[in-house]
Amino acid sequence: MQSLQKITSKLIPLRIENVDTDQIIPARFLKATTKDGFGKNLFRDWRYENDDETKPKLDFVLNQKQYSGEILVAAKNFGCGSSREHAAWSIQDYGFKVVVSSFFADIFKNNALNNGVLPVTVSDAFLQQIFAQGANDTLTVDLEAQTITIDTTGAQEKFDINSYKKTCMLNGYDDIDYLLNMKPEIEAYEKASK
Amino acid sequence: MAKTLFEKIWDKHVVKQIEDGPSVVYIDKHFIHEVTSPQAFSGIEKRGAQIFRPQQIVATADHNVPTMHQELPIKDALSKFQVDTLIDNCKKHGVELYGLGHKYQGIVHVIGPELGITQPGMTIVCGDSHTSTHGAFGSIAFGIGTSEVEMVFAAQCIMQSKPKVMRINIDGTLKNGVVSKDIILYIIAQISASGATGYFVEYAGSAIRALSMEARMTICNMSIEMGARGGMIAPDQTTFDYIKGRLFAPQGADWDKKLAEWKELFTDADAKFDIEINIKAEDIDPMITYGTNPGMGLSVRGTLPTAESFTDATEKQNYEKALAYMGLTPGQSLLGMPVQNVFIGSCTNSRIEDFRLVASIIKGKQKDPNIKTLIVPGSQEVAKQIKAEGLDKIFADAGVEIRQAGCSACLGMNEDKIPAGEYCISTSNRNFEGRQGAGARTLLASPLTAAAALLTGKITDIRDILN
């Protein structure tokens, strides 16, 4: 897994609530058997008219040239719906390293963390301050300090992440390495619970 | 110490608690399907690891399969490759597969219970958010991502933070024409599509106790639609009677031992929940959704909120976006509005009781000539039972074709899609934009409300037909 320590980047504001994983990556793209290349289909049906890449919808933020960056900022309840990890893969493959929202759906949050994409939960008020930023303004997310800063104003909030997941993310470790090392304990558990 | 049902099962399955981190939770049963497993199989192979407990995994092909001519090769090349990859992976790793053409094939959340694999007290996961269905048996069941599928392959355990617990009590007697789908649509409309995020929900109360197992599954199935990690119902005599005699149910002395354990699975009288919600069964009408998330639902006789009722600017903007997609107007009523499609199926409502309900309404009648249908049983076993009970004749006489088992138009991965701009009354679980096909407009409802629309061609209060 990719590690992440600190990032300063412009942001892409997605002022939509309840963004479900069917919008992040529509079901017709789930026929793949690898994790590669999902980025080009991220938000596919919000990005293009009639699935046609030559007809970008200009009112959608990913098609607005002034916006760029590795931080996606979305309104509350981001990532609800289906458990498809393809949603996290497409966000990562598109180039996002951090997703900021005032509220994340549980499964998406786990999927993001398992792919080196950091979900940062902020207060509603702070989210509104971020949405008020211009296209050239930046955010700084510091995982070690667990802070997110609006660089133009200096406004800052602390965010939560448990220390286990934080260590994984800072170092690029994944859960499976941890579990594989726990085999004797798991076998002992199986024996005891029979 | 007094414990909730959830805590009793959770605590028993914690192998290790990581300090300021998640719990390592042992998984009893792992269901897999063709869409969310291939990258987990290749992941485990890349690590050079083995599947730790292949005998605790059951596989089926459901999301991406055709619902007509399943005996023929799958036409869509990518779908065929994905289904073939599942066959290869299961063979290579010694995993039991009820694949296409197998007599036990079907939607993963239909076959688990019907084969008696799903049992009280278990921890169950699957790379599918509707795994919460299995909680109807008093098990901890939840959906996971593909990295987590790989995790369970590797170690039969998963890393999870312990969720908070919520109890929703539904007491009283349901009105005529109101079924379990209406109960869950009502709950989600009350608490919103994110109202239970971070919680595991226990459904309780006299109205829940009175439900059949299949009706309970419909409720637990949609727990994820309010954000819950899962939903569960304490097992009782209804549960035990349902399981007894099924293919993988415990037998003989083993049954007696298990039954004694299962009878301990209830929330202690003085156990504490983080939140409790009380609902009167009598307050629930036949429900229908009007928007683009399952929380946007109302009584079939209700009127849509007015734009002025939203004080928050973002919420108002989102409401208007949803209604623009749905082609509806704030303040309007839905009753009598024409629809073009009816989908009866999905892990929410594709079991034999759902087909009995629909048959009871359409028997001896003709479908509306303008209605197009997708009627899809949840499994081969359900399809067999439909024939055994002669329900297939009732559907055929009404001019309705029954297809073969799969997820079908619930998520539109195969060719079963709703055309852009058309309305579909659907017994499935999600009304997201494009869920049933690009531009499709989904109205979630019960099998009874779907049956009513089948006959009238419009949104109908089922009670007008029943009375």
XYZ file of C-alpha atoms in Angstrom:
661
model
C 0.000 0.000 0.000
C 1.100 3.575 -0.741
C 2.151 5.567 2.306
C 1.038 9.108 3.091
C 2.541 11.590 5.555
C 1.777 15.185 4.641
C 0.261 16.776 1.592
C -0.343 20.342 0.414
C -2.585 20.580 -2.608
C -5.309 22.503 -4.368
C -8.730 20.953 -3.927
C -11.647 19.864 -6.056
C -14.949 20.864 -4.420
C -17.897 18.485 -4.938
C -20.848 20.234 -3.303
C -23.101 17.186 -3.427
C -24.516 15.266 -0.447
C -25.016 11.495 -0.242
C -22.599 10.748 -3.090
C -23.158 6.998 -3.510
C -20.669 4.497 -4.871
C -22.877 3.932 -7.943
C -22.066 7.538 -8.938
C -18.378 7.188 -8.058
C -18.116 4.131 -10.317
C -21.231 2.860 -12.153
C -21.938 -0.898 -12.021
C -21.155 -1.497 -15.680
C -17.467 -0.908 -14.878
C -17.387 -3.630 -12.222
C -16.742 -6.403 -14.732
C -12.990 -6.004 -14.384
C -10.835 -8.648 -12.738
C -7.923 -6.313 -11.902
C -7.678 -3.067 -9.892
C -6.228 -1.015 -12.749
C -7.554 1.835 -14.848
C -10.700 2.785 -12.890
C -9.757 6.488 -12.738
C -10.958 7.280 -16.236
C -14.438 6.097 -15.277
C -14.606 7.963 -11.949
C -17.995 9.766 -11.764
C -18.494 8.626 -15.358
C -22.177 9.550 -15.719
C -21.728 12.940 -14.050
C -18.730 13.644 -16.271
C -20.042 12.833 -19.733
C -23.248 13.197 -21.760
C -24.535 9.793 -22.864
C -21.324 8.067 -21.817
C -19.479 9.992 -24.570
C -15.969 11.203 -23.650
C -16.120 13.819 -26.411
C -19.085 15.423 -24.628
C -17.966 16.434 -21.124
C -20.669 17.984 -18.914
C -19.200 21.434 -18.249
C -21.221 21.988 -15.098
C -19.436 19.083 -13.401
C -16.422 20.060 -11.335
C -13.987 17.454 -12.706
C -14.503 19.044 -16.136
C -13.817 22.591 -14.959
C -10.213 23.355 -15.916
C -9.639 25.833 -13.087
C -9.912 22.991 -10.559
C -7.153 20.475 -9.991
C -5.392 18.784 -7.111
C -5.041 15.632 -5.069
C -7.712 16.482 -2.479
C -11.398 15.829 -3.162
C -13.806 17.705 -0.894
C -17.417 16.464 -0.785
C -20.606 17.262 1.127
C -21.910 14.936 3.849
C -22.420 11.135 3.664
C -19.808 10.548 0.994
C -19.455 6.969 -0.305
C -22.811 5.561 0.787
C -24.395 2.513 -0.835
C -22.626 -0.457 -2.350
C -19.500 -1.953 -0.746
C -17.654 -1.949 -4.093
C -13.987 -1.190 -3.420
C -13.838 -0.150 -7.077
C -14.999 3.250 -5.750
C -11.816 3.652 -3.711
C -9.713 2.284 -6.586
C -11.181 4.816 -9.020
C -10.603 7.743 -6.642
C -7.017 6.641 -6.084
C -6.376 5.917 -9.760
C -7.698 9.360 -10.725
C -4.981 10.814 -8.509
C -6.673 11.718 -5.237
C -4.747 11.038 -2.039
C -7.213 12.594 0.409
C -11.023 12.852 0.519
C -12.523 15.427 2.894
C -16.162 15.385 4.013
C -18.222 16.139 7.098
C -19.454 12.529 7.150
C -18.355 9.269 5.477
C -20.212 6.006 4.966
C -18.534 3.200 6.946
C -17.614 0.727 4.234
C -16.182 3.380 1.935
C -14.047 4.725 4.768
C -12.504 1.289 5.373
C -12.013 0.701 1.655
C -10.258 4.068 1.258
C -7.937 3.397 4.206
C -7.099 -0.027 2.797
C -5.950 1.636 -0.431
C -3.864 4.461 0.925
C -6.537 7.118 0.385
C -7.015 9.142 3.571
C -10.609 10.034 4.531
C -10.596 13.232 6.612
C -13.771 14.024 8.548
C -14.240 17.727 9.361
C -17.027 19.702 11.043
C -19.882 21.129 8.935
C -18.610 24.652 9.629
C -15.070 23.812 8.539
C -16.408 22.119 5.393
C -18.249 25.333 4.505
C -15.002 27.294 5.005
C -13.247 24.911 2.602
C -16.048 25.267 0.051
C -15.575 29.055 0.250
C -11.963 28.734 -1.041
C -10.942 29.633 -4.579
C -9.568 27.301 -7.240
C -5.946 28.294 -6.530
C -6.119 28.031 -2.748
C -4.591 25.037 -1.020
C -5.202 22.716 1.914
C -2.510 21.023 3.955
C -3.246 17.648 5.506
C -0.692 16.448 8.050
C -1.364 12.849 9.082
C 1.298 12.722 11.810
C -0.198 15.804 13.513
C -3.775 14.806 12.478
C -4.503 18.319 11.257
C -6.105 19.854 8.190
C -5.299 23.490 7.427
C -6.790 26.000 5.005
C -3.529 27.622 3.951
C -4.931 31.003 2.900
C -6.671 31.662 6.226
C -4.637 29.479 8.564
C -7.864 27.930 9.871
C -7.137 24.466 11.206
C -8.992 21.428 12.555
C -7.831 18.188 14.152
C -9.198 14.996 12.650
C -9.635 11.507 14.118
C -7.897 8.328 13.039
C -7.048 5.399 15.307
C -3.345 4.964 15.976
C -3.229 1.525 14.337
C -4.580 2.816 11.018
C -2.421 5.923 11.281
C 0.715 3.800 11.603
C -0.380 1.674 8.626
C -0.972 4.751 6.497
C 2.239 6.569 7.482
C 4.285 3.491 6.601
C 2.234 1.931 3.823
C 1.545 -1.271 5.841
C -1.635 -3.220 5.230
C -3.876 -5.274 7.514
C -3.151 -8.538 5.755
C 0.532 -8.446 6.686
C -0.557 -7.951 10.290
C -3.070 -10.825 10.173
C -0.669 -13.234 8.477
C 1.637 -12.730 11.446
C -1.236 -13.571 13.816
C -1.861 -17.102 12.486
C -0.854 -18.914 15.715
C -3.261 -16.755 17.770
C -6.053 -17.358 15.264
C -5.486 -21.112 15.335
C -5.529 -21.035 19.127
C -8.816 -19.149 19.022
C -10.309 -21.764 16.673
C -9.236 -24.577 18.952
C -10.630 -22.886 22.058
C -14.005 -22.042 20.510
C -14.721 -25.558 19.224
C -22.860 -7.631 32.878
C -25.979 -7.149 30.794
C -25.237 -7.386 27.067
C -27.031 -6.642 23.848
C -27.495 -9.421 21.294
C -24.799 -7.759 19.192
C -22.304 -7.651 22.049
C -22.873 -11.297 22.957
C -21.892 -12.438 19.460
C -19.169 -9.808 18.891
C -17.367 -10.505 22.168
C -17.310 -14.227 21.433
C -15.594 -13.614 18.091
C -12.877 -11.138 19.085
C -9.522 -12.884 18.669
C -7.564 -9.803 19.663
C -8.208 -6.176 20.510
C -5.520 -3.928 19.014
C -4.699 -1.032 21.315
C -6.285 2.186 19.981
C -7.157 0.250 16.860
C -9.700 -2.163 15.442
C -10.644 -5.588 16.797
C -9.496 -8.714 15.011
C -12.818 -10.522 14.563
C -13.126 -14.198 13.611
C -15.444 -14.921 10.686
C -17.546 -18.098 10.659
C -18.918 -17.888 7.112
C -17.660 -16.043 4.081
C -19.844 -15.738 0.983
C -18.219 -14.643 -2.256
C -19.420 -13.799 -5.782
C -17.871 -13.044 -9.150
C -17.719 -9.231 -8.949
C -15.859 -8.442 -5.714
C -13.626 -11.533 -5.438
C -11.212 -11.692 -8.435
C -8.828 -9.019 -7.137
C -8.841 -10.711 -3.710
C -7.872 -14.057 -5.241
C -5.095 -12.449 -7.283
C -4.006 -10.462 -4.214
C -3.579 -13.574 -2.095
C -1.694 -15.291 -4.924
C 0.620 -12.308 -5.315
C 1.521 -12.588 -1.629
C 2.246 -16.278 -2.092
C -0.294 -17.011 0.651
C -2.943 -19.748 0.773
C -6.616 -19.457 1.564
C -6.632 -20.209 5.279
C -10.053 -21.877 5.654
C -11.531 -22.627 2.205
C -14.225 -24.859 3.709
C -15.792 -21.809 5.404
C -16.349 -20.076 2.062
C -19.333 -20.499 -0.260
C -19.342 -18.981 -3.751
C -22.051 -18.231 -6.278
C -22.435 -16.249 -9.498
C -25.259 -13.716 -9.249
C -24.411 -10.056 -9.953
C -23.291 -10.385 -13.516
C -25.281 -13.291 -14.938
C -28.017 -13.222 -17.595
C -31.558 -14.047 -16.435
C -32.558 -15.667 -19.731
C -30.971 -18.705 -21.404
C -28.509 -19.398 -18.622
C -27.805 -22.724 -20.335
C -26.085 -20.855 -23.196
C -22.622 -19.239 -22.977
C -22.769 -15.673 -21.574
C -22.794 -13.261 -24.523
C -21.032 -10.297 -22.925
C -17.319 -11.110 -23.110
C -16.324 -9.250 -19.927
C -19.150 -10.813 -17.916
C -18.246 -14.256 -19.215
C -14.596 -13.729 -18.300
C -15.536 -12.629 -14.790
C -17.819 -15.631 -14.208
C -15.186 -17.996 -15.683
C -12.541 -16.419 -13.436
C -14.691 -17.289 -10.406
C -14.936 -20.906 -11.596
C -11.147 -21.113 -12.062
C -10.414 -19.463 -8.725
C -12.789 -21.711 -6.795
C -11.334 -24.815 -8.428
C -7.766 -23.721 -7.757
C -8.384 -22.833 -4.109
C -10.848 -25.574 -3.146
C -13.868 -23.290 -2.602
C -17.421 -24.682 -2.950
C -19.114 -22.977 -5.906
C -22.823 -22.925 -6.676
C -22.227 -21.454 -10.087
C -24.413 -20.813 -13.083
C -26.408 -23.946 -13.890
C -26.010 -25.415 -10.383
C -29.275 -26.276 -8.661
C -28.348 -24.119 -5.650
C -27.248 -21.066 -7.673
C -28.875 -17.760 -6.843
C -28.440 -14.389 -5.205
C -25.925 -14.895 -2.433
C -28.255 -13.475 0.261
C -31.086 -15.721 -0.855
C -29.169 -18.997 -1.055
C -27.297 -18.675 2.269
C -30.478 -18.751 4.341
C -32.409 -21.159 2.119
C -29.645 -23.774 2.271
C -29.374 -23.452 6.066
C -25.803 -22.089 5.836
C -26.853 -18.908 7.672
C -27.358 -19.654 11.365
C -27.844 -17.701 14.605
C -24.773 -16.520 16.491
C -22.500 -16.598 13.449
C -20.265 -13.876 12.079
C -20.867 -13.649 8.324
C -19.246 -11.420 5.708
C -19.473 -10.992 1.947
C -18.148 -8.442 -0.510
C -21.618 -6.997 -0.837
C -23.287 -4.389 1.319
C -26.583 -6.323 1.545
C -24.890 -9.038 3.604
C -26.840 -7.450 6.466
C -29.720 -9.691 5.243
C -28.309 -12.634 7.210
C -28.724 -10.670 10.447
C -32.391 -11.726 10.377
C -31.206 -14.995 11.945
C -29.515 -13.298 14.902
C -26.063 -13.257 13.359
C -23.547 -10.432 12.888
C -23.462 -10.069 9.117
C -22.034 -7.184 7.147
C -20.680 -6.148 3.773
C -16.970 -5.702 3.134
C -14.653 -4.404 0.430
C -12.335 -6.518 -1.701
C -9.236 -5.849 0.471
C -11.268 -7.254 3.339
C -12.307 -10.269 1.234
C -8.587 -10.883 0.772
C -8.099 -10.417 4.533
C -10.651 -13.134 5.301
C -9.078 -15.376 2.638
C -5.705 -14.928 4.338
C -6.662 -15.323 7.977
C -10.429 -15.994 8.376
C -10.476 -12.757 10.364
C -11.286 -9.152 9.693
C -10.158 -5.899 11.269
C -13.160 -3.907 12.433
C -13.779 -1.159 14.928
C -16.660 -2.028 17.235
C -19.744 -0.100 16.091
C -22.233 1.578 18.400
C -25.577 -0.144 18.895
C -29.056 1.113 18.065
C -32.380 -0.593 18.750
C -35.451 0.099 16.676
C -38.651 -1.149 18.296
C -41.692 -1.597 16.097
C -44.724 -2.449 18.169
C -48.352 -2.983 17.259
C -50.172 -4.445 14.279
C -49.517 -3.590 10.663
C -52.416 -2.201 8.638
C -53.875 -4.295 5.833
C -51.729 -3.994 2.689
C -48.593 -3.069 4.665
C -45.672 -5.537 4.616
C -42.097 -5.688 5.884
C -40.704 -3.683 2.936
C -42.955 -0.811 3.993
C -41.624 -1.030 7.562
C -38.006 -0.604 6.462
C -38.804 2.106 3.879
C -40.710 3.942 6.631
C -37.777 3.659 9.066
C -35.266 4.942 6.488
C -37.589 7.824 5.540
C -37.738 8.725 9.250
C -34.022 8.605 10.060
C -32.515 9.329 6.586
C -30.018 7.510 4.361
C -27.225 8.209 6.842
C -29.196 8.053 10.101
C -27.652 4.804 11.314
C -24.068 5.261 10.059
C -21.635 3.968 12.668
C -24.279 1.746 14.289
C -25.295 -1.872 14.281
C -29.093 -2.031 14.487
C -31.245 -4.519 16.351
C -34.882 -4.626 15.223
C -37.286 -5.626 17.987
C -40.888 -5.311 19.082
C -44.126 -7.193 18.562
C -44.493 -6.261 14.887
C -41.056 -7.773 14.166
C -41.818 -10.910 16.202
C -44.958 -11.440 14.102
C -42.986 -11.492 10.828
C -41.871 -14.584 8.918
C -38.140 -15.185 8.376
C -38.342 -13.992 4.785
C -40.069 -10.771 5.858
C -37.387 -10.252 8.525
C -34.683 -10.705 5.877
C -36.221 -7.872 3.821
C -35.863 -5.541 6.820
C -32.298 -6.510 7.766
C -31.323 -6.378 4.069
C -31.934 -2.640 3.846
C -30.107 -1.704 7.076
C -27.203 -0.463 4.939
C -29.570 2.004 3.204
C -29.622 4.086 6.386
C -25.868 3.684 6.713
C -25.928 0.949 9.383
C -23.029 -1.474 9.531
C -25.656 -4.207 9.768
C -29.050 -5.127 11.182
C -30.143 -8.072 13.273
C -33.147 -9.723 14.898
C -32.941 -12.040 17.900
C -33.700 -15.639 16.901
C -36.935 -17.203 18.154
C -39.160 -20.180 17.379
C -39.875 -18.726 13.898
C -36.116 -18.778 13.225
C -35.566 -22.287 14.546
C -38.535 -23.673 12.579
C -37.204 -22.068 9.393
C -33.707 -23.537 9.762
C -34.649 -27.057 10.886
C -34.240 -29.654 8.147
C -32.455 -27.384 5.669
C -29.493 -28.825 3.771
C -26.699 -27.460 5.955
C -28.691 -27.162 9.211
C -27.303 -29.060 12.193
C -28.755 -32.568 12.566
C -29.562 -34.869 15.504
C -27.610 -34.273 18.712
C -25.770 -31.407 17.034
C -29.124 -29.691 16.455
C -30.047 -29.947 20.144
C -26.689 -28.518 21.191
C -26.918 -25.644 18.729
C -30.534 -24.924 19.621
C -29.602 -24.566 23.283
C -26.877 -22.054 22.299
C -29.220 -20.132 19.987
C -31.813 -19.749 22.738
C -29.285 -17.633 24.675
C -29.076 -15.136 21.822
C -31.171 -12.187 22.969
C -30.561 -8.743 24.409
C -30.521 -8.830 28.201
C -33.339 -6.894 29.858
C -31.108 -4.142 31.278
C -28.598 -3.918 28.414
C -27.977 -0.396 27.128
C -28.169 0.865 23.563
C -26.529 4.067 22.347
C -29.827 5.021 20.708
C -33.347 3.589 20.857
C -36.115 4.470 18.423
C -39.756 3.526 18.877
C -42.182 3.154 15.999
C -45.890 2.313 16.012
C -46.772 -0.279 13.359
C -50.152 1.425 12.900
C -48.436 4.604 11.624
C -47.002 2.820 8.585
C -48.718 3.063 5.181
C -47.689 1.344 1.948
C -44.498 3.265 1.104
C -42.814 4.455 -2.069
C -39.619 6.419 -2.749
C -39.571 9.519 -4.939
C -35.913 10.558 -4.901
C -32.403 9.286 -5.510
C -31.611 7.783 -2.139
C -33.710 5.305 -0.137
C -34.349 7.893 2.588
C -36.468 9.898 0.153
C -39.660 7.938 0.714
C -43.246 8.594 1.753
C -46.700 7.060 2.068
C -48.064 6.148 -1.345
C -50.817 8.680 -0.524
C -48.367 11.408 0.526
C -47.160 14.542 -1.223
C -43.527 15.439 -1.926
C -41.918 18.072 0.308
C -42.084 21.639 -0.996
C -38.801 23.359 -1.896
C -39.505 25.954 0.824
C -39.460 23.253 3.515
C -35.638 23.047 3.184
C -33.812 25.676 5.227
C -30.276 24.517 4.401
C -29.133 25.740 0.962
C -27.081 22.609 0.102
C -29.962 20.328 1.135
C -32.415 22.328 -0.963
C -30.050 22.189 -3.938
C -29.649 18.423 -3.522
C -33.408 17.941 -3.269
C -33.966 19.885 -6.484
C -31.192 17.898 -8.211
C -32.875 14.623 -7.189
C -36.309 15.749 -8.349
C -34.926 17.011 -11.661
C -33.409 13.560 -12.226
C -36.692 11.892 -11.290
C -38.802 14.256 -13.410
C -40.960 15.178 -10.418
C -42.157 18.471 -8.937
C -41.977 19.582 -5.292
C -45.326 19.325 -3.545
C -46.863 16.881 -6.019
C -48.546 13.579 -5.157
C -47.533 10.306 -6.812
C -50.818 8.413 -6.721
C -52.096 7.704 -10.230
C -48.824 8.615 -11.956
C -48.118 6.291 -14.907
C -45.102 3.972 -14.728
C -43.612 1.964 -17.580
C -41.728 -0.831 -15.792
C -42.094 -3.197 -12.861
C -39.088 -5.067 -11.420
C -39.783 -7.809 -8.899
C -36.570 -9.338 -7.644
C -33.246 -8.601 -5.821
C -31.888 -9.810 -2.474
C -34.555 -7.636 -0.838
C -37.698 -9.196 -2.334
C -37.200 -12.261 -4.537
C -38.112 -15.086 -2.188
C -41.071 -17.442 -2.458
C -43.271 -15.386 -0.119
C -42.744 -12.349 -2.352
C -43.954 -14.337 -5.351
C -46.937 -15.621 -3.355
C -47.845 -12.041 -2.434
C -47.670 -10.878 -6.039
C -49.575 -13.949 -7.280
C -52.351 -13.296 -4.754
C -52.919 -9.872 -6.341
C -52.595 -10.713 -10.048
C -54.404 -14.070 -9.990
C -57.046 -14.200 -12.711
C -56.155 -10.706 -13.947
C -54.174 -9.259 -16.852
C -51.186 -6.980 -16.574
C -51.589 -3.461 -17.922
C -50.639 -3.592 -21.635
C -48.156 -0.700 -21.304
C -46.159 -2.246 -18.486
C -42.835 -3.940 -19.205
C -41.721 -6.443 -16.585
C -38.594 -7.987 -15.148
C -39.696 -10.726 -12.759
C -36.643 -12.485 -11.355
C -36.601 -15.181 -8.657
C -33.745 -14.991 -6.168
C -32.518 -18.525 -6.699
C -32.988 -21.765 -8.620
C -34.701 -23.128 -5.510
C -37.192 -20.247 -5.478
C -37.837 -20.807 -9.202
C -38.458 -24.501 -8.509
C -40.861 -23.683 -5.694
C -42.734 -21.200 -7.915
C -43.411 -24.046 -10.342
C -44.248 -26.540 -7.580
C -46.945 -24.187 -6.288
C -48.282 -23.417 -9.765
C -47.511 -19.708 -9.373
C -45.819 -19.723 -12.784
C -49.244 -20.332 -14.370
C -50.759 -17.369 -12.524
C -47.955 -15.125 -13.829
C -48.227 -16.571 -17.363
C -52.014 -16.095 -17.396
C -51.500 -12.474 -16.368
C -49.149 -12.040 -19.338
C -45.988 -11.897 -17.252
C -42.791 -13.841 -17.914
C -40.657 -15.211 -15.069
C -36.911 -15.132 -15.698
C -33.957 -17.036 -14.186
C -32.152 -16.298 -10.919
C -29.749 -13.381 -10.497
C -29.359 -9.800 -9.266
C -30.703 -8.483 -12.583
C -32.127 -4.961 -12.768
C -31.325 -4.198 -9.132
C -27.951 -2.931 -10.261
C -28.120 -3.267 -14.036
C -24.789 -5.051 -14.500
C -26.248 -7.495 -16.985
C -28.589 -6.620 -19.871
C -31.642 -6.217 -17.586
C -31.878 -2.428 -17.579
C -34.587 0.211 -17.405
C -34.548 2.664 -20.363
C -33.490 6.272 -19.710
C -36.295 8.556 -18.536
C -38.720 5.716 -17.762
C -40.155 4.960 -14.326
C -39.758 1.577 -12.673
C -41.578 0.402 -9.570
C -38.930 -1.813 -8.090
C -38.872 -4.211 -5.139
C -35.091 -3.750 -4.917
C -33.139 -1.644 -2.440
C -31.548 1.353 -4.190
C -32.955 4.235 -6.193
C -29.607 5.917 -6.906
C -29.157 7.811 -10.184
C -28.490 5.354 -12.987
C -28.685 2.347 -10.692
C -31.073 0.437 -12.970
C -29.547 1.836 -16.158
C -28.375 5.293 -17.266
C -31.233 7.757 -16.758
C -33.566 5.135 -15.239
C -36.001 6.447 -12.605
C -36.477 3.993 -9.751
C -39.400 4.021 -7.311
C -38.764 1.558 -4.475
C -41.802 -0.218 -3.071
C -43.136 -3.501 -1.690
C -44.060 -6.528 -3.822
C -47.737 -5.681 -3.178
C -47.359 -2.121 -4.478
C -45.398 -3.479 -7.457
C -48.181 -5.989 -8.157
C -50.745 -3.201 -8.023
C -48.802 -1.199 -10.617
C -48.486 -4.303 -12.763
C -52.266 -4.364 -13.078
C -53.034 -0.648 -13.297
C -49.965 0.760 -15.084
C -49.689 3.494 -12.478
C -48.758 4.166 -8.888
C -51.589 2.650 -6.931
C -52.512 2.255 -3.273
C -52.708 -1.534 -2.939
C -55.543 -1.048 -0.441
C -57.739 0.207 -3.287
C -57.361 -3.242 -4.876
C -57.608 -5.248 -1.672
C -60.806 -3.506 -0.534
